[in-house]
Amino acid sequence: RASLPPALAPRPPTVGAAARTAGSPCPREGMATVYILWALLLATEPADAKGKGNGRAKRETWPDWNMIRFEHSKPCTDVLKTDCCGDHICQAPREDVTNCLADCPGITTDATCGQEPRSDRDGRGITFGVGYRTVSAQECCDRCKLHASKHTGPTDAKGRGPCNSWTFCDLPVCWGLDTGWNHTFGECWLRHLADPEHPLFGQRGELSAEYRLQMMRTRKGCRDDEPWSCPPTHVPWTSGTPGFSSYEPSVRWSTSGGWGNMRVSRISSSGEKTLVMVNGKPAPASAR
């Protein structure tokens, strides 16, 4: 099993921790004082900050695991275009995956892997990543190239052929719609694309605000303020097609929709979105 690099180890929750430790043992003679202090705290807490049940905050105030240390990373704007989160350069140690997923960790493989950060390529499955692990994106890419070198024949009846598409989970948790699987660091999904020069994507770029809000309740851990449980700002996966590069840092992509309706759009410089893919396939003209 792939082990998580120390730098990516999940950080402890910073919101709601007091509520979860309220049941900690304490001397009986101090209980009255504790209850009095607790009542005073609740009375002085702003109404819009109070949660509902089990110390949980309202949905609109749930913590954003990608913004835990945002004070160290300034977001790019129309005015601020360099030395900021969104300039396609991971400015370590000031920026990392906990506060600037748009830029970090960036490209981590050699040029032959065709890596595009924050993307999840499509294709016919060759490996099941939950049980097929590597220690890095580079190793995942190398496994894909090795498979291709050993399988040079035509595709089978299910459309599977030599590997030309790899997707790797390079974060502690790669958030997914399917609640049945806990996608974690090291997953390596190898696939076959019919046209590797024009790869198809299930997810790409940033996750739309509407999508993230819609998916907030998908995982219970997000409601309970567990690290790496809420929908991130960008696609948590990284992927590539060996021998072909699709990555254009200046081009912005957005993923929206939901289960069975994943929609990838290209964002223009003016902010307009053009739908290009639905569920890993080219979007029909009627849907654009």
mmCIF file of C-alpha atoms in Angstrom:
data_model
loop_
_atom_site.group_PDB
_atom_site.id
_atom_site.type_symbol
_atom_site.label_atom_id
_atom_site.label_comp_id
_atom_site.label_asym_id
_atom_site.label_seq_id
_atom_site.Cartn_x
_atom_site.Cartn_y
_atom_site.Cartn_z
ATOM 1 C CA ARG A 1 0.000 0.000 0.000
ATOM 2 C CA ALA A 2 1.329 3.448 -0.887
ATOM 3 C CA SER A 3 2.247 5.518 2.160
ATOM 4 C CA LEU A 4 1.348 9.185 2.412
ATOM 5 C CA PRO A 5 4.257 11.664 2.255
ATOM 6 C CA PRO A 6 4.628 13.508 5.591
ATOM 7 C CA ALA A 7 3.949 16.866 3.915
ATOM 8 C CA LEU A 8 0.484 15.665 2.889
ATOM 9 C CA ALA A 9 -0.543 14.218 6.238
ATOM 10 C CA PRO A 10 -4.052 15.420 7.129
ATOM 11 C CA ARG A 11 -4.133 18.300 9.573
ATOM 12 C CA PRO A 12 -6.377 18.131 12.626
ATOM 13 C CA PRO A 13 -9.720 19.931 12.412
ATOM 14 C CA THR A 14 -9.679 23.575 13.444
ATOM 15 C CA VAL A 15 -13.430 24.180 13.534
ATOM 16 C CA GLY A 16 -15.828 22.479 15.920
ATOM 17 C CA ALA A 17 -13.062 20.745 17.879
ATOM 18 C CA ALA A 18 -14.355 22.152 21.151
ATOM 19 C CA ALA A 19 -17.811 20.723 20.479
ATOM 20 C CA ARG A 20 -16.377 17.270 19.872
ATOM 21 C CA THR A 21 -14.326 17.312 23.074
ATOM 22 C CA ALA A 22 -17.151 18.579 25.249
ATOM 23 C CA GLY A 23 -17.708 15.053 26.535
ATOM 24 C CA SER A 24 -14.164 14.651 27.848
ATOM 25 C CA PRO A 25 -13.976 13.425 31.490
ATOM 26 C CA CYS A 26 -13.587 16.135 34.155
ATOM 27 C CA PRO A 27 -13.849 16.194 37.951
ATOM 28 C CA ARG A 28 -17.424 16.121 39.271
ATOM 29 C CA GLU A 29 -16.885 19.241 41.378
ATOM 30 C CA GLY A 30 -15.941 21.220 38.275
ATOM 31 C CA MET A 31 -19.001 20.268 36.217
ATOM 32 C CA ALA A 32 -21.134 23.175 37.475
ATOM 33 C CA THR A 33 -18.489 25.679 36.448
ATOM 34 C CA VAL A 34 -18.186 24.028 33.035
ATOM 35 C CA TYR A 35 -21.943 24.226 32.423
ATOM 36 C CA ILE A 36 -22.073 27.893 33.464
ATOM 37 C CA LEU A 37 -19.201 28.797 31.117
ATOM 38 C CA TRP A 38 -20.780 26.786 28.305
ATOM 39 C CA ALA A 39 -24.120 28.607 28.737
ATOM 40 C CA LEU A 40 -22.388 31.980 28.683
ATOM 41 C CA LEU A 41 -20.512 31.011 25.534
ATOM 42 C CA LEU A 42 -23.685 30.011 23.725
ATOM 43 C CA ALA A 43 -25.430 33.179 24.803
ATOM 44 C CA THR A 44 -22.712 35.383 23.367
ATOM 45 C CA GLU A 45 -22.211 33.403 20.137
ATOM 46 C CA PRO A 46 -23.502 35.180 16.978
ATOM 47 C CA ALA A 47 -26.768 33.663 15.776
ATOM 48 C CA ASP A 48 -25.473 33.007 12.268
ATOM 49 C CA ALA A 49 -22.539 31.017 13.652
ATOM 50 C CA LYS A 50 -24.564 28.561 15.709
ATOM 51 C CA GLY A 51 -24.839 25.060 14.339
ATOM 52 C CA LYS A 52 -27.586 22.487 14.251
ATOM 53 C CA GLY A 53 -27.086 19.296 16.236
ATOM 54 C CA ASN A 54 -23.828 17.708 17.404
ATOM 55 C CA GLY A 55 -22.035 21.043 17.259
ATOM 56 C CA ARG A 56 -22.199 21.250 13.460
ATOM 57 C CA ALA A 57 -22.180 24.578 11.696
ATOM 58 C CA LYS A 58 -24.704 25.582 9.086
ATOM 59 C CA ARG A 59 -23.849 24.392 5.607
ATOM 60 C CA GLU A 60 -22.858 27.818 4.335
ATOM 61 C CA THR A 61 -20.264 28.057 7.119
ATOM 62 C CA TRP A 62 -18.768 24.595 6.792
ATOM 63 C CA PRO A 63 -14.978 24.704 6.623
ATOM 64 C CA ASP A 64 -13.216 24.621 3.271
ATOM 65 C CA TRP A 65 -10.314 22.203 3.638
ATOM 66 C CA ASN A 66 -8.494 23.925 0.796
ATOM 67 C CA MET A 67 -8.623 27.270 2.588
ATOM 68 C CA ILE A 68 -7.423 26.270 6.064
ATOM 69 C CA ARG A 69 -4.306 28.424 5.732
ATOM 70 C CA PHE A 70 -5.507 30.800 3.045
ATOM 71 C CA GLU A 71 -3.966 33.763 4.818
ATOM 72 C CA HIS A 72 -0.590 32.620 3.461
ATOM 73 C CA SER A 73 -1.760 32.476 -0.152
ATOM 74 C CA LYS A 74 -3.346 35.367 -2.042
ATOM 75 C CA PRO A 75 -5.805 34.449 -4.825
ATOM 76 C CA CYS A 76 -5.127 35.828 -8.297
ATOM 77 C CA THR A 77 -7.451 38.580 -9.528
ATOM 78 C CA ASP A 78 -7.840 40.735 -12.631
ATOM 79 C CA VAL A 79 -5.245 43.034 -11.085
ATOM 80 C CA LEU A 80 -3.025 40.523 -9.255
ATOM 81 C CA LYS A 81 -1.847 38.028 -11.878
ATOM 82 C CA THR A 82 1.551 36.841 -10.611
ATOM 83 C CA ASP A 83 2.889 35.528 -7.323
ATOM 84 C CA CYS A 84 -0.626 34.463 -6.332
ATOM 85 C CA CYS A 85 -2.766 31.340 -6.128
ATOM 86 C CA GLY A 86 -3.886 30.686 -9.689
ATOM 87 C CA ASP A 87 -0.711 31.710 -11.534
ATOM 88 C CA HIS A 88 0.113 28.027 -12.296
ATOM 89 C CA ILE A 89 3.253 28.091 -10.126
ATOM 90 C CA CYS A 90 3.304 26.345 -6.759
ATOM 91 C CA GLN A 91 5.168 28.811 -4.538
ATOM 92 C CA ALA A 92 6.407 26.436 -1.829
ATOM 93 C CA PRO A 93 6.473 26.604 1.125
ATOM 94 C CA ARG A 94 3.991 29.503 1.148
ATOM 95 C CA GLU A 95 1.600 27.575 -1.106
ATOM 96 C CA ASP A 96 0.747 23.903 -0.889
ATOM 97 C CA VAL A 97 -2.206 21.612 -1.494
ATOM 98 C CA THR A 98 -3.968 22.790 1.678
ATOM 99 C CA ASN A 99 -4.273 26.411 0.556
ATOM 100 C CA CYS A 100 -3.753 26.496 -3.217
ATOM 101 C CA LEU A 101 -4.937 23.393 -4.996
ATOM 102 C CA ALA A 102 -5.125 25.441 -8.196
ATOM 103 C CA ASP A 103 -1.312 25.461 -8.419
ATOM 104 C CA CYS A 104 -0.054 22.693 -6.145
ATOM 105 C CA PRO A 105 1.589 20.293 -6.379
ATOM 106 C CA GLY A 106 1.798 21.038 -10.115
ATOM 107 C CA ILE A 107 3.658 18.870 -12.645
ATOM 108 C CA THR A 108 5.473 16.041 -10.851
ATOM 109 C CA THR A 109 6.305 13.699 -13.761
ATOM 110 C CA ASP A 110 8.714 13.807 -16.678
ATOM 111 C CA ALA A 111 7.730 15.245 -20.052
ATOM 112 C CA THR A 112 6.880 11.836 -21.545
ATOM 113 C CA CYS A 113 3.886 11.384 -19.216
ATOM 114 C CA GLY A 114 1.727 14.183 -20.645
ATOM 115 C CA GLN A 115 0.543 15.156 -17.189
ATOM 116 C CA GLU A 116 -2.266 17.651 -16.621
ATOM 117 C CA PRO A 117 -2.722 18.563 -12.949
ATOM 118 C CA ARG A 118 -6.243 18.688 -11.527
ATOM 119 C CA SER A 119 -7.766 16.364 -14.103
ATOM 120 C CA ASP A 120 -9.294 12.888 -14.322
ATOM 121 C CA ARG A 121 -8.974 11.256 -17.723
ATOM 122 C CA ASP A 122 -11.560 8.894 -19.100
ATOM 123 C CA GLY A 123 -11.114 5.639 -21.038
ATOM 124 C CA ARG A 124 -11.776 1.912 -20.776
ATOM 125 C CA GLY A 125 -10.585 0.624 -17.424
ATOM 126 C CA ILE A 126 -7.500 -1.580 -17.192
ATOM 127 C CA THR A 127 -6.830 -1.412 -13.446
ATOM 128 C CA PHE A 128 -9.094 -0.710 -10.467
ATOM 129 C CA GLY A 129 -7.232 2.024 -8.640
ATOM 130 C CA VAL A 130 -8.677 1.383 -5.171
ATOM 131 C CA GLY A 131 -6.631 -1.800 -5.066
ATOM 132 C CA TYR A 132 -3.886 -0.818 -7.518
ATOM 133 C CA ARG A 133 -1.430 1.607 -5.905
ATOM 134 C CA THR A 134 1.811 3.377 -6.691
ATOM 135 C CA VAL A 135 3.973 5.719 -4.618
ATOM 136 C CA SER A 136 3.912 8.612 -7.096
ATOM 137 C CA ALA A 137 2.350 9.959 -10.264
ATOM 138 C CA GLN A 138 5.589 9.147 -12.060
ATOM 139 C CA GLU A 139 5.345 5.484 -11.095
ATOM 140 C CA CYS A 140 1.701 5.393 -12.175
ATOM 141 C CA CYS A 141 2.704 6.828 -15.547
ATOM 142 C CA ASP A 142 5.583 4.317 -15.812
ATOM 143 C CA ARG A 143 3.168 1.452 -15.127
ATOM 144 C CA CYS A 144 0.971 2.702 -17.953
ATOM 145 C CA LYS A 145 3.918 2.822 -20.363
ATOM 146 C CA LEU A 146 5.012 -0.658 -19.269
ATOM 147 C CA HIS A 147 1.539 -2.053 -19.917
ATOM 148 C CA ALA A 148 1.518 -0.461 -23.366
ATOM 149 C CA SER A 149 4.858 -2.022 -24.222
ATOM 150 C CA LYS A 150 3.524 -5.486 -23.388
ATOM 151 C CA HIS A 151 0.118 -5.131 -25.040
ATOM 152 C CA THR A 152 0.611 -4.019 -28.596
ATOM 153 C CA GLY A 153 -2.296 -5.915 -30.136
ATOM 154 C CA PRO A 154 -5.741 -4.600 -31.117
ATOM 155 C CA THR A 155 -8.376 -3.638 -28.567
ATOM 156 C CA ASP A 156 -10.613 -6.374 -27.198
ATOM 157 C CA ALA A 157 -14.390 -6.683 -27.509
ATOM 158 C CA LYS A 158 -14.849 -4.249 -24.606
ATOM 159 C CA GLY A 159 -12.702 -1.574 -26.187
ATOM 160 C CA ARG A 160 -9.700 -2.188 -23.954
ATOM 161 C CA GLY A 161 -6.254 -1.931 -25.446
ATOM 162 C CA PRO A 162 -2.772 -0.849 -24.403
ATOM 163 C CA CYS A 163 -2.670 1.738 -21.638
ATOM 164 C CA ASN A 164 -2.535 5.333 -22.850
ATOM 165 C CA SER A 165 -4.352 7.067 -19.977
ATOM 166 C CA TRP A 166 -3.365 7.194 -16.314
ATOM 167 C CA THR A 167 -4.992 8.926 -13.336
ATOM 168 C CA PHE A 168 -3.345 9.219 -9.930
ATOM 169 C CA CYS A 169 -4.527 10.346 -6.493
ATOM 170 C CA ASP A 170 -1.770 12.629 -5.190
ATOM 171 C CA LEU A 171 -3.659 13.969 -2.155
ATOM 172 C CA PRO A 172 -4.497 12.381 1.223
ATOM 173 C CA VAL A 173 -8.061 11.916 -0.036
ATOM 174 C CA CYS A 174 -9.268 12.329 -3.610
ATOM 175 C CA TRP A 175 -12.868 13.332 -3.020
ATOM 176 C CA GLY A 176 -15.398 11.483 -5.162
ATOM 177 C CA LEU A 177 -19.130 11.337 -5.717
ATOM 178 C CA ASP A 178 -19.275 7.638 -4.949
ATOM 179 C CA THR A 179 -19.624 7.320 -1.188
ATOM 180 C CA GLY A 180 -18.942 3.591 -1.316
ATOM 181 C CA TRP A 181 -15.213 4.082 -1.917
ATOM 182 C CA ASN A 182 -12.714 6.112 0.049
ATOM 183 C CA HIS A 183 -10.317 7.271 -2.658
ATOM 184 C CA THR A 184 -6.941 7.903 -1.047
ATOM 185 C CA PHE A 185 -3.321 8.660 -1.860
ATOM 186 C CA GLY A 186 -1.621 6.239 -4.239
ATOM 187 C CA GLU A 187 -4.579 5.085 -6.321
ATOM 188 C CA CYS A 188 -3.451 4.499 -9.897
ATOM 189 C CA TRP A 189 -6.130 4.059 -12.552
ATOM 190 C CA LEU A 190 -4.872 2.828 -15.921
ATOM 191 C CA ARG A 191 -7.175 3.148 -18.926
ATOM 192 C CA HIS A 192 -7.296 2.974 -22.705
ATOM 193 C CA LEU A 193 -8.458 5.940 -24.788
ATOM 194 C CA ALA A 194 -9.701 5.447 -28.340
ATOM 195 C CA ASP A 195 -8.040 8.728 -29.401
ATOM 196 C CA PRO A 196 -5.100 9.608 -27.104
ATOM 197 C CA GLU A 197 -4.338 12.772 -29.063
ATOM 198 C CA HIS A 198 -7.740 14.113 -28.051
ATOM 199 C CA PRO A 199 -8.281 12.744 -24.533
ATOM 200 C CA LEU A 200 -11.659 12.753 -22.852
ATOM 201 C CA PHE A 201 -12.089 13.838 -19.242
ATOM 202 C CA GLY A 202 -14.568 12.935 -16.545
ATOM 203 C CA GLN A 203 -13.419 15.900 -14.464
ATOM 204 C CA ARG A 204 -11.144 18.823 -15.285
ATOM 205 C CA GLY A 205 -10.013 22.069 -13.674
ATOM 206 C CA GLU A 206 -11.927 23.810 -10.910
ATOM 207 C CA LEU A 207 -15.123 22.532 -9.327
ATOM 208 C CA SER A 208 -17.970 25.021 -9.728
ATOM 209 C CA ALA A 209 -19.367 26.687 -6.612
ATOM 210 C CA GLU A 210 -22.807 25.231 -7.352
ATOM 211 C CA TYR A 211 -21.347 21.747 -7.634
ATOM 212 C CA ARG A 212 -19.436 22.045 -4.359
ATOM 213 C CA LEU A 213 -22.455 23.339 -2.459
ATOM 214 C CA GLN A 214 -24.645 20.601 -3.925
ATOM 215 C CA MET A 215 -22.167 17.909 -2.851
ATOM 216 C CA MET A 216 -21.502 19.227 0.663
ATOM 217 C CA ARG A 217 -23.759 16.607 2.235
ATOM 218 C CA THR A 218 -22.431 13.683 0.203
ATOM 219 C CA ARG A 219 -19.956 12.675 2.891
ATOM 220 C CA LYS A 220 -20.765 12.740 6.603
ATOM 221 C CA GLY A 221 -17.171 13.698 7.413
ATOM 222 C CA CYS A 222 -17.677 17.082 5.798
ATOM 223 C CA ARG A 223 -20.574 17.870 8.139
ATOM 224 C CA ASP A 224 -18.424 16.777 11.076
ATOM 225 C CA ASP A 225 -15.477 18.951 10.019
ATOM 226 C CA GLU A 226 -13.106 16.082 9.222
ATOM 227 C CA PRO A 227 -10.061 17.076 7.131
ATOM 228 C CA TRP A 228 -10.164 16.241 3.413
ATOM 229 C CA SER A 229 -13.879 15.337 3.514
ATOM 230 C CA CYS A 230 -15.506 18.331 1.795
ATOM 231 C CA PRO A 231 -15.551 18.952 -1.973
ATOM 232 C CA PRO A 232 -12.265 20.721 -2.839
ATOM 233 C CA THR A 233 -11.918 23.816 -4.999
ATOM 234 C CA HIS A 234 -10.384 21.858 -7.876
ATOM 235 C CA VAL A 235 -10.426 18.303 -9.206
ATOM 236 C CA PRO A 236 -8.287 16.366 -6.702
ATOM 237 C CA TRP A 237 -6.843 13.949 -9.269
ATOM 238 C CA THR A 238 -3.917 14.339 -11.665
ATOM 239 C CA SER A 239 -3.703 12.471 -14.972
ATOM 240 C CA GLY A 240 -1.860 12.154 -18.248
ATOM 241 C CA THR A 241 -1.507 10.493 -21.636
ATOM 242 C CA PRO A 242 2.050 9.268 -22.309
ATOM 243 C CA GLY A 243 3.482 10.852 -25.419
ATOM 244 C CA PHE A 244 0.741 13.484 -25.726
ATOM 245 C CA SER A 245 0.438 16.743 -23.818
ATOM 246 C CA SER A 246 -2.994 18.364 -23.429
ATOM 247 C CA TYR A 247 -2.009 20.760 -20.661
ATOM 248 C CA GLU A 248 -2.344 24.474 -21.372
ATOM 249 C CA PRO A 249 -1.885 26.360 -18.076
ATOM 250 C CA SER A 250 -3.555 29.494 -19.424
ATOM 251 C CA VAL A 251 -6.781 27.624 -20.249
ATOM 252 C CA ARG A 252 -9.349 27.338 -17.454
ATOM 253 C CA TRP A 253 -11.757 24.423 -17.085
ATOM 254 C CA SER A 254 -14.739 23.875 -14.829
ATOM 255 C CA THR A 255 -16.479 20.698 -13.667
ATOM 256 C CA SER A 256 -20.127 20.751 -12.612
ATOM 257 C CA GLY A 257 -23.212 18.533 -12.669
ATOM 258 C CA GLY A 258 -23.453 15.477 -10.467
ATOM 259 C CA TRP A 259 -23.567 11.701 -10.417
ATOM 260 C CA GLY A 260 -24.342 10.449 -13.942
ATOM 261 C CA ASN A 261 -24.188 13.996 -15.280
ATOM 262 C CA MET A 262 -20.570 15.191 -14.962
ATOM 263 C CA ARG A 263 -20.128 18.267 -17.140
ATOM 264 C CA VAL A 264 -16.798 19.786 -18.180
ATOM 265 C CA SER A 265 -16.781 23.337 -19.554
ATOM 266 C CA ARG A 266 -14.105 25.612 -20.940
ATOM 267 C CA ILE A 267 -13.996 29.044 -19.302
ATOM 268 C CA SER A 268 -13.264 32.019 -21.543
ATOM 269 C CA SER A 269 -11.222 35.049 -20.485
ATOM 270 C CA SER A 270 -14.508 36.872 -19.881
ATOM 271 C CA GLY A 271 -15.758 34.095 -17.590
ATOM 272 C CA GLU A 272 -18.253 32.514 -19.997
ATOM 273 C CA LYS A 273 -18.506 28.722 -19.894
ATOM 274 C CA THR A 274 -18.813 26.504 -22.960
ATOM 275 C CA LEU A 275 -19.869 22.907 -22.315
ATOM 276 C CA VAL A 276 -17.490 20.501 -24.056
ATOM 277 C CA MET A 277 -17.918 17.132 -22.310
ATOM 278 C CA VAL A 278 -20.640 15.215 -20.504
ATOM 279 C CA ASN A 279 -19.785 12.035 -18.602
ATOM 280 C CA GLY A 280 -16.421 11.707 -20.327
ATOM 281 C CA LYS A 281 -17.818 12.084 -23.837
ATOM 282 C CA PRO A 282 -18.049 15.057 -26.220
ATOM 283 C CA ALA A 283 -21.090 17.154 -25.376
ATOM 284 C CA PRO A 284 -23.875 16.870 -27.962
ATOM 285 C CA ALA A 285 -24.559 20.066 -29.887
ATOM 286 C CA SER A 286 -28.045 20.260 -28.351
ATOM 287 C CA ALA A 287 -26.522 20.510 -24.842
ATOM 288 C CA ARG A 288 -24.074 23.320 -25.609
#
